[in-house]
Coordinates of C-alpha atoms in Angstrom, one line a residue:
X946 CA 111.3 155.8 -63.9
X947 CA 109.6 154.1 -66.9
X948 CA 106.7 155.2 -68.6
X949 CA 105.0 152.8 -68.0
X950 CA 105.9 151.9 -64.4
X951 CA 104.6 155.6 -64.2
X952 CA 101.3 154.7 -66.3
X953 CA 100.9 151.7 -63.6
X954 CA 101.1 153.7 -60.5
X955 CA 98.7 156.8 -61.9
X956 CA 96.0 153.5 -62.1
X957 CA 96.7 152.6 -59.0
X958 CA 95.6 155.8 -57.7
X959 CA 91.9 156.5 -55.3
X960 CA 90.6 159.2 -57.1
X961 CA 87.5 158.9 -54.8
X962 CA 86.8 161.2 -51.9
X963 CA 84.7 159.7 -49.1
X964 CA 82.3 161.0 -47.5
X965 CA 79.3 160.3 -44.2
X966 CA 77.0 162.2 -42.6
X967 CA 77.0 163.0 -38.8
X968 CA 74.5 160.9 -36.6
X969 CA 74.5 162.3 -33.4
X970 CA 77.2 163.3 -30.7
X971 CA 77.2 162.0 -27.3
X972 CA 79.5 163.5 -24.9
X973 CA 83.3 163.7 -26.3
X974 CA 82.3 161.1 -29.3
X975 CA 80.6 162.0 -32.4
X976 CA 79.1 159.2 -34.6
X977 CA 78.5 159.2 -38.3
X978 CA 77.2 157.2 -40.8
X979 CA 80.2 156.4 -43.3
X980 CA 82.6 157.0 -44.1
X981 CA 84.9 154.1 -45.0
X982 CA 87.4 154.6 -42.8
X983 CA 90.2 152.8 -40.5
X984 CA 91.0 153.0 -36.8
X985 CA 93.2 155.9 -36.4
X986 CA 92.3 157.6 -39.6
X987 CA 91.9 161.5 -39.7
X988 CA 88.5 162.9 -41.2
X989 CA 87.0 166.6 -41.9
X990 CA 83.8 167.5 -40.1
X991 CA 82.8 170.5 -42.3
X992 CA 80.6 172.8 -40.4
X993 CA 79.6 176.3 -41.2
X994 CA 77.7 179.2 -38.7
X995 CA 76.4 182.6 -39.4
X996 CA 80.0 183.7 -40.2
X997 CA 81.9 181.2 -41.6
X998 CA 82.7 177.7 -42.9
X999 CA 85.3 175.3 -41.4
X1000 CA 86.7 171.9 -41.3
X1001 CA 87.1 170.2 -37.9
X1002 CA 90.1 167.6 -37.8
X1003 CA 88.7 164.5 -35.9
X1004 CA 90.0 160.8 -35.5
X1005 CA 88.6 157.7 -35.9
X1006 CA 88.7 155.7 -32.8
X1007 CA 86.1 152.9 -33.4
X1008 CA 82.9 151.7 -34.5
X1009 CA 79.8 151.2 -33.3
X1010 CA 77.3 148.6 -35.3
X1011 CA 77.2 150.8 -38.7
X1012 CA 78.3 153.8 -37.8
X1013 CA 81.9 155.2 -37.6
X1014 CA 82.8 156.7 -34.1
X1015 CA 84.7 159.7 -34.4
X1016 CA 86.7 161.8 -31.5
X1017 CA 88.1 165.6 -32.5
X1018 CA 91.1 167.1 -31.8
X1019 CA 89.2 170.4 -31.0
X1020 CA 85.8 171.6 -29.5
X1021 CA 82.8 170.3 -31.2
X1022 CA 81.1 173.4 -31.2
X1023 CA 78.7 174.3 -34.5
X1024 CA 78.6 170.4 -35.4
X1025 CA 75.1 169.6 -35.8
X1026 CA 73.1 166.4 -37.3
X1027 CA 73.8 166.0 -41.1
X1028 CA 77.2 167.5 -40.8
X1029 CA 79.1 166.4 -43.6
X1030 CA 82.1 164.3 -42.9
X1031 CA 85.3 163.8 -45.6
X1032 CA 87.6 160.9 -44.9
X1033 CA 91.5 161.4 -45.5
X1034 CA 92.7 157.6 -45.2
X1035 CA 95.4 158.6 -43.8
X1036 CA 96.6 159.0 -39.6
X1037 CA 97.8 161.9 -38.5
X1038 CA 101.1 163.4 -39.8
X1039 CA 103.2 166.4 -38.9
X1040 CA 106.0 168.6 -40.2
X1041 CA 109.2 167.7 -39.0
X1042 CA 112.8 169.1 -40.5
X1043 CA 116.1 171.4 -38.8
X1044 CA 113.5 174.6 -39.3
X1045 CA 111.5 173.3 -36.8
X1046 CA 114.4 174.4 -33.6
X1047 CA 113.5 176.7 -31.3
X1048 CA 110.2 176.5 -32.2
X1049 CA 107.0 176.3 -30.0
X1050 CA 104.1 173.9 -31.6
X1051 CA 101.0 172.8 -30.9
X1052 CA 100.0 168.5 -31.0
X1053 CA 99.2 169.0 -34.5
X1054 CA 102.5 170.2 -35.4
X1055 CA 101.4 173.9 -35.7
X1056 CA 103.3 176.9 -34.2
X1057 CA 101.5 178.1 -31.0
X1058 CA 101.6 181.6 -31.9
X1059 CA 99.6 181.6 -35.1
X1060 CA 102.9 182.2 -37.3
X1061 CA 103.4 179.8 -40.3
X1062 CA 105.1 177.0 -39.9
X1063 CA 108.9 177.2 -41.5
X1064 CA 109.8 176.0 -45.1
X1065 CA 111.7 173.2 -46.3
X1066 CA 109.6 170.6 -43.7
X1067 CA 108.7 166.8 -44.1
X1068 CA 105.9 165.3 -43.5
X1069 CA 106.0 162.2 -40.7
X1070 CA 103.4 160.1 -39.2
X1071 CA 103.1 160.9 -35.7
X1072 CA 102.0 156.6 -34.6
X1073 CA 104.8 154.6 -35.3
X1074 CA 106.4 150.9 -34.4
X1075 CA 108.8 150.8 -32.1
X1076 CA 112.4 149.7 -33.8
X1077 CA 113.1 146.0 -33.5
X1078 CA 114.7 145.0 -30.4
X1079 CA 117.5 143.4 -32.5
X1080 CA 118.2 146.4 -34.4
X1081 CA 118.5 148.1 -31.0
X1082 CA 122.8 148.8 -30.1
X1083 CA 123.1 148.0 -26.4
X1084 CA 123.9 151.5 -24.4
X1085 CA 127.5 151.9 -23.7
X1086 CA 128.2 155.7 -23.3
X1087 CA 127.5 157.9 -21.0
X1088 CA 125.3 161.0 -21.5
X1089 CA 125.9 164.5 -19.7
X1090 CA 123.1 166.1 -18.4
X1091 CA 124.2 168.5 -16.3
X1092 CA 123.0 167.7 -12.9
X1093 CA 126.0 166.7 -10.1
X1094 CA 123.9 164.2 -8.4
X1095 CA 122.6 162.5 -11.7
X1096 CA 126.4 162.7 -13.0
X1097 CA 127.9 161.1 -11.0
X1098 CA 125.3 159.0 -8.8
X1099 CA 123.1 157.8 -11.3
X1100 CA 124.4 158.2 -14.6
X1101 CA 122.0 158.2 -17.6
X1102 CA 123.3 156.4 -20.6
X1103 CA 122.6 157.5 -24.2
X1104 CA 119.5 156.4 -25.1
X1105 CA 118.1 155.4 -22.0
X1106 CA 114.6 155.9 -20.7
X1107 CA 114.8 157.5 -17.1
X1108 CA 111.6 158.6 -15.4
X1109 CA 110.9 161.1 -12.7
X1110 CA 108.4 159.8 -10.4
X1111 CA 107.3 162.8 -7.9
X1112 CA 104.2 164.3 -6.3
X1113 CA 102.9 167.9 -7.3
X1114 CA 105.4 171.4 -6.8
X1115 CA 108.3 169.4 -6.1
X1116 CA 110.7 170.4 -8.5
X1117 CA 110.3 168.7 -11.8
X1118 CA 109.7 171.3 -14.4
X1119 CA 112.8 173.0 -12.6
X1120 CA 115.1 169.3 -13.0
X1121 CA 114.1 169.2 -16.8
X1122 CA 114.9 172.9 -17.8
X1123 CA 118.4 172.5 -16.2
X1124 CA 119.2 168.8 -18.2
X1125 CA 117.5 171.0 -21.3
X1126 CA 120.3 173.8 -20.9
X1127 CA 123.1 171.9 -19.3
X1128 CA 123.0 168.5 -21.6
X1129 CA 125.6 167.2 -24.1
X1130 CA 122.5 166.2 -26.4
X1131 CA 122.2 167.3 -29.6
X1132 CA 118.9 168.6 -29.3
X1133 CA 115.6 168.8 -27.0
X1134 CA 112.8 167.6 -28.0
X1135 CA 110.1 168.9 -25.0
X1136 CA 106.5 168.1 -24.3
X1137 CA 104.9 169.8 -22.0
X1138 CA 101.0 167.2 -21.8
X1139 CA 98.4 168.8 -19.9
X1140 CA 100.0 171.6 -18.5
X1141 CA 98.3 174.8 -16.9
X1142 CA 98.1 177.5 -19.6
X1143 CA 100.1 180.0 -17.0
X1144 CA 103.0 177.2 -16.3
X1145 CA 103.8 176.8 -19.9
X1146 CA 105.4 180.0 -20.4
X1147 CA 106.8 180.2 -17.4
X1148 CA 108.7 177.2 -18.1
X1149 CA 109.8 177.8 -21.5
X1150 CA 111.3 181.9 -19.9
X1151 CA 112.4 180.7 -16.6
X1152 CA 112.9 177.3 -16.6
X1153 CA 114.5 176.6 -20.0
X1154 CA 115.1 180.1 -20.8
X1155 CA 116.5 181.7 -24.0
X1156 CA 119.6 179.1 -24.0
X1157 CA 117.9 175.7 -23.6
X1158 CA 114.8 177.3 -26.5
X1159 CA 117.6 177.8 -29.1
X1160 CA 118.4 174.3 -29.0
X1161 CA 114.6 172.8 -28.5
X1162 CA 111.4 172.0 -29.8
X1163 CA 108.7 172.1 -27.6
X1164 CA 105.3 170.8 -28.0
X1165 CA 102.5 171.7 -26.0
X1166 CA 98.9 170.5 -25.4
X1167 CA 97.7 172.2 -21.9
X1168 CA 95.2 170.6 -20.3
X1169 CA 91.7 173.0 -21.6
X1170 CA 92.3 171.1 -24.7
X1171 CA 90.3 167.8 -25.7
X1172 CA 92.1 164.1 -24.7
X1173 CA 92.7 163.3 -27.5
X1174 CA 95.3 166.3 -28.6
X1175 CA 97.3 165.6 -25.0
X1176 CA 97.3 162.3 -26.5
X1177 CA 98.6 163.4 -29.9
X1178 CA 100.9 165.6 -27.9
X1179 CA 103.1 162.4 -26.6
X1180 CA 102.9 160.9 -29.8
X1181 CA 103.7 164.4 -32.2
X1182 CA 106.9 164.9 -29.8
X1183 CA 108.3 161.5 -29.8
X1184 CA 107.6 161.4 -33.9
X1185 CA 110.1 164.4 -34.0
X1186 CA 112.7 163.0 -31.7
X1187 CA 112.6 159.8 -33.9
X1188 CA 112.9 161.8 -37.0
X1189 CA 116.2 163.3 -35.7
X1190 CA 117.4 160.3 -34.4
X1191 CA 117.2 158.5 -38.2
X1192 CA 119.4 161.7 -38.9
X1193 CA 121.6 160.4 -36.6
X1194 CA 121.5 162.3 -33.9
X1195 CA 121.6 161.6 -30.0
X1196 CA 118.1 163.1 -29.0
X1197 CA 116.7 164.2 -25.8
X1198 CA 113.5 163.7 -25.2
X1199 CA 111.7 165.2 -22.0
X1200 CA 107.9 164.6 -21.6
X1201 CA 105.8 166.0 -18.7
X1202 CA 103.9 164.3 -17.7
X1203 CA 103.3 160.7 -19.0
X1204 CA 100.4 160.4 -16.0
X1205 CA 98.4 163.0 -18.3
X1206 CA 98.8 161.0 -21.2
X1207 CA 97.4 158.3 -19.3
X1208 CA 94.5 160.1 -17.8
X1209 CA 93.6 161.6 -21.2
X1210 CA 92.9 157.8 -23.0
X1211 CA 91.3 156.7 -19.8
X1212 CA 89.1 159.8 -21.1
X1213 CA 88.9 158.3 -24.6
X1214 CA 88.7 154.9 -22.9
X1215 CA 85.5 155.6 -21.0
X1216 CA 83.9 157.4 -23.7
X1217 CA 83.9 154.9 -26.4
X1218 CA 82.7 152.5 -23.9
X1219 CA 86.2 150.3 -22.2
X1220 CA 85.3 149.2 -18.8
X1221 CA 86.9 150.9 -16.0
X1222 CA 89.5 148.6 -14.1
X1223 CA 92.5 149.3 -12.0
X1224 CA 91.4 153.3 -10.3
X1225 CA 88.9 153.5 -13.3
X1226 CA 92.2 153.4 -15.9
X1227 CA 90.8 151.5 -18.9
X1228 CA 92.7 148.6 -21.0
X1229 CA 93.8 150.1 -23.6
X1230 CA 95.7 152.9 -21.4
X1231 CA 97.9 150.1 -20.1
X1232 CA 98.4 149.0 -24.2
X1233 CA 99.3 152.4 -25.0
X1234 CA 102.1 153.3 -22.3
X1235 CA 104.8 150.6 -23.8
X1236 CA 103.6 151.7 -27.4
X1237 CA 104.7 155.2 -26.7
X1238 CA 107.8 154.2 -24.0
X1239 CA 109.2 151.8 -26.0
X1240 CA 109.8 153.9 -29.6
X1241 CA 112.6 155.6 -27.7
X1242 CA 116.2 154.4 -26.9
X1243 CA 118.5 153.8 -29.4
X1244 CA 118.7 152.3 -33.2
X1245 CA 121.1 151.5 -36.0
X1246 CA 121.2 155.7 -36.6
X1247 CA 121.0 157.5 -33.7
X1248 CA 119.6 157.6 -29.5
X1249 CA 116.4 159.5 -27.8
X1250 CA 117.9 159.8 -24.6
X1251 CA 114.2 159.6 -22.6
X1252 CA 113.3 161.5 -19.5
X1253 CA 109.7 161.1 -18.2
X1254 CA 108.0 162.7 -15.2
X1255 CA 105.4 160.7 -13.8
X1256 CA 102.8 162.2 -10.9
X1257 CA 102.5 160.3 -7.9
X1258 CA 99.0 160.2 -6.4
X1259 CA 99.4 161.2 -2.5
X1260 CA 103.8 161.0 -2.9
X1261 CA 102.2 156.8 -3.7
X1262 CA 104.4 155.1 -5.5
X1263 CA 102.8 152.0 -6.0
X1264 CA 100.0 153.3 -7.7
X1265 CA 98.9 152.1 -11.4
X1266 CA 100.6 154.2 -13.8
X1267 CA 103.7 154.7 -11.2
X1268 CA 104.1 151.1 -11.2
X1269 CA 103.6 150.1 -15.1
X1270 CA 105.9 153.1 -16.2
X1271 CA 109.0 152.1 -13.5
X1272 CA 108.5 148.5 -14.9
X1273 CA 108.8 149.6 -18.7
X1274 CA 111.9 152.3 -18.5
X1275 CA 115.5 151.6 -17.6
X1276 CA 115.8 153.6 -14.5
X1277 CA 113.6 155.7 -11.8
X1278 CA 114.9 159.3 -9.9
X1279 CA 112.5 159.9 -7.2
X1280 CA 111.5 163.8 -6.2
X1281 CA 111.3 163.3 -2.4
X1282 CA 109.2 166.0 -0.7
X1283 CA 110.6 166.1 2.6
X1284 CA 113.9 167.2 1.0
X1285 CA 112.2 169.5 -1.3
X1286 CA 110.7 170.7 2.6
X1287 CA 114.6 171.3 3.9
X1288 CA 115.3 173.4 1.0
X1289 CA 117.4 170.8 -0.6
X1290 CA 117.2 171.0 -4.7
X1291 CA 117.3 169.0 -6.5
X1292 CA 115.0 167.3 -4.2
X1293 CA 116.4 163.6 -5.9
X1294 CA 116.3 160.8 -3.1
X1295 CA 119.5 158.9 -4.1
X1296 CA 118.7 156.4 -2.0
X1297 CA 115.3 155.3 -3.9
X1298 CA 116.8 156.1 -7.3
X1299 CA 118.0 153.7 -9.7
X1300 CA 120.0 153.9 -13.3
X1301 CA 119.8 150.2 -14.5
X1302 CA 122.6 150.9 -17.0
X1303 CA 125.2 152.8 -14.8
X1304 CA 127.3 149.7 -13.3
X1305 CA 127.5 148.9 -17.5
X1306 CA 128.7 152.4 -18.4
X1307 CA 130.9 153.9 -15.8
X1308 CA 134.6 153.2 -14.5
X1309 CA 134.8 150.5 -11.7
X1310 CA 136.7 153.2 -9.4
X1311 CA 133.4 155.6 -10.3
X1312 CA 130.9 152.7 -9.4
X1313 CA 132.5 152.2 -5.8
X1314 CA 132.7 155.4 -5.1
X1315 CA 128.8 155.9 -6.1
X1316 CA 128.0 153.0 -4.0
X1317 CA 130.7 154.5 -0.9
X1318 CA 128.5 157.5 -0.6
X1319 CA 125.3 155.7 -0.9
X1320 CA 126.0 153.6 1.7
X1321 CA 127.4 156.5 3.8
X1322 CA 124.1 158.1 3.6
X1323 CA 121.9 155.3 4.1
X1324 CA 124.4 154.5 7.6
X1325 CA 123.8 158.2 8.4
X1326 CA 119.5 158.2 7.8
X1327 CA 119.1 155.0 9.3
X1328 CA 120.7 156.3 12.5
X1329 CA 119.9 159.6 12.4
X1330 CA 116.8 159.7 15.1
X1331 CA 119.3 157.7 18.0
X1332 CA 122.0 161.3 16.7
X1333 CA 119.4 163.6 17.0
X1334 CA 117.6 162.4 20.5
X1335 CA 121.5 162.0 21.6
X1336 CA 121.1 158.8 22.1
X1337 CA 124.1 158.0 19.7
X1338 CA 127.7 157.9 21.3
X1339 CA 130.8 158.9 19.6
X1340 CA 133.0 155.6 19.0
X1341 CA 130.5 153.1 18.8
X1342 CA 130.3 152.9 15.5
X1343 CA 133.2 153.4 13.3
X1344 CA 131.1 153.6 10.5
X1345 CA 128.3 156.2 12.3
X1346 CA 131.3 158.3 13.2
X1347 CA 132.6 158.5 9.6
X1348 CA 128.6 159.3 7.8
X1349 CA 128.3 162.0 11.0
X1350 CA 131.6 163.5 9.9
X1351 CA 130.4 163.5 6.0
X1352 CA 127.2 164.3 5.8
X1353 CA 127.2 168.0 5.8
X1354 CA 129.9 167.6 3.0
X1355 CA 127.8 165.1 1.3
X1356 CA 124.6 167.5 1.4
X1357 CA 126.6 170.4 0.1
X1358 CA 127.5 168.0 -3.1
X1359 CA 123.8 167.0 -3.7
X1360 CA 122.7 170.6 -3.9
X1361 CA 123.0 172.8 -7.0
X1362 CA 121.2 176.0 -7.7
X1363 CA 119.0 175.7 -10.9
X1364 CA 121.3 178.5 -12.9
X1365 CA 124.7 175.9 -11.7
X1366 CA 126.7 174.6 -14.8
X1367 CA 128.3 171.6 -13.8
X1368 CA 130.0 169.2 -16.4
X1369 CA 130.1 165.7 -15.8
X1370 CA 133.8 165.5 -14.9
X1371 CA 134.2 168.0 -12.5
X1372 CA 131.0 165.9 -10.8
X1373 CA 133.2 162.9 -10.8
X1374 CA 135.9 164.5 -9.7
X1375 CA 133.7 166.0 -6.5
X1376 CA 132.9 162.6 -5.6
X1377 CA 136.6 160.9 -5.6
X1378 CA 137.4 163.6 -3.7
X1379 CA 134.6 163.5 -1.3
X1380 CA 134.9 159.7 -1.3
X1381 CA 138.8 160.1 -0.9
X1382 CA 138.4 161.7 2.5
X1383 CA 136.9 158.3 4.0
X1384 CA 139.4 157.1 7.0

């Protein structure tokens, strides 16, 4: 570099820091007057007690006449009128590199159990555009995750957004730690948004175990903690995933749940004032969701492979959030309780399920199979009060006959215990030979 192009850039330079003064706080907000700021900046609220002095990291998330409106990432405990307030000019970023795996963080990018965070990291901005739909390679390959009935009945491809769309204690903490240990993925990427404090180490022991850690990074922001980190949550995990997808790597991202994200800027929504509209869920929530969905998939480098669990209100699946996410993402699998009630896990309803990118990805002789069994189940449902009242007699139906003599087998296929390895082969092969004993 010249000296002069370096001469040039050193004049460039702010030298200024920036600073306001804390107005009053009202509720979750805290308003200030100054300092020049943007929308999404971070600032320091310095604040000091009896003890100690400390910074609190807070966001910008709007104005309100003169004043800055600010929203922090922690509690707002010891902030008091006058409070000095230090602008950065700068969003949020995060450390990101290989050092990070098998590492727990928090949504500021921090390890969860007070350690320091490894060496040799990169700073990345956690709110990003989403790549350019013409820079985006169409999906063509499979992706193994693990699961028979996923395999081989509704392949994902790599780099497509799948969500899970189920009610509460139905199974899908248990569904993601077996894709985390049984995928063909290079890494997991895991965020775990509004979780109970007790479920997140349960999951990362029993659910994704020492196996699936070793090969993860896992962000967490349970749900004690202020909106906006579950918000920063989504949008620290998917910063990482995209980092290791520009390394070219096939990323899997898994993100429970995507309905907390939502509830948590309804939360911000509210606060700074949005009116309430569809089940009180503010505007901007329904701005944010394709924001977030859509900086996953593939690009010119690499694929986030995208797996979201959405909670459905009372098993509905038509309501708000249920509806916009299904419309943005390339596929739904549907957690149906009444199977989870039989004992039948994974409790996936193949029947409501959907890959939008399996007829483009698969075999023709593995798409008719899929659809053979399909249709052997849906025969065998839509009968199956006339079979079980005995109503039903053998020989009417040649295709009855065929879905009664199958569907035990059938069953035993969909069901795999959550500590089953499976790869995606010996799933196909299952089915052509399940398929093969049609008459």
């Amino acid at each position: 570099m010249k000296v002069t192009d370096l001469i040039d850039q050193i004049e460039q330079l702010d030298t200024f820091k920036r600073y306001g003064r804390v107005k009053r706080v009202i509720g979750l907000m805290i308003e200030s007057q100054g300092p020049e700021s943007s929308i999404g900046d971070v600032c320091y609220i310095h604040v000091s007690n009896n003890l100690q002095k400390r910074r609190i990291l807070a966001e910008v998330v709007g104005f309100k006449e003169e004043n800055v409106v600010l929203m922090p990432y922690t509690t707002i405990s010891d902030i008091s009128p006058g409070s000095l307030v230090e602008a950065t000019l700068k969003p949020l970023e995060v450390k990101v590199g290989s050092a990070l795996i098998g590492n727990i963080v928090d949504s500021l990018g921090q390890p969860l159990d007070g350690s320091l965070l490894p060496k040799g990291l990169v700073s990345v901005p956690t709110d990003k555009e989403p790549p350019n739909p013409m820079s985006r390679p169409p999906i063509t390959d499979p992706i193994e995750v693990g699961v028979r009935m996923i395999d081989s009945l509704l392949t994902v491809g790599n780099g497509q957004r799948v969500g899970i769309f189920a009610g509460s204690g139905v199974g899908k903490s248990t569904l993601l730690g077996m894709i985390a240990r049984n995928t063909t993925a290079d890494l997991n990427v895991i965020a775990l948004i509004g979780e109970r404090g007790r479920e997140v180490r349960e999951f990362i022991e029993r659910d994704l175990g020492p196996e699936g850690l070793s090969r993860s990074i896992v962000v967490v922001a349970t749900s004690d903690q202020p909106a906006l980190m579950r918000i920063k949550g989504a949008f620290t995990a998917t910063a990482i995933a995209e980092y290791f997808r520009d390394k070219g790597l096939n990323v899997m991202l898994m993100m429970d749940s995507v309905t907390r994200v939502a509830m948590a800027q309804r939360e911000v929504g509210l606060a700074i004032g949005e009116p309430p509209t569809t089940k009180g869920y503010t505007p901007s929530v329904f701005a944010i969701l394709p924001k977030l969905l859509e900086r996953t998939g593939t690009n010119l480098y690499g694929s986030i492979t995208a797996f979201y669990t959405v909670l459905v209100d009372g098993d509905d699946m038509n309501e708000p959030i249920s509806d916009t996410v299904r419309g943005i993402l390339d596929g739904h699998l549907v957690l149906d309780r009444s199977l989870a009630n039989k004992g039948q896990y994974p409790a996936l309803n193949v029947l409501k399920s959907i890959s939008r990118v399996m007829n483009n990805i698969v075999p023709e002789g593995h798409r008719k199979s899929s659809e053979k069994l399909r249709d052997l189940l849906s025969t065998y449902i839509n009968s199956e009060d006339l079979i079980n009242i005995g109503a039903y007699k053998k020989g009417s139906s040649r295709e009855i006959d065929e879905a009664i003599r199958l569907t035990p087998q059938i069953i035993s296929f969909l069901k795999q215990e959550t500590d089953e390895k499976v790869s995606m082969q010996e799933s196909i092969n299952t089915l052509y030979d399940l398929i093969g004993k049609v008459e």
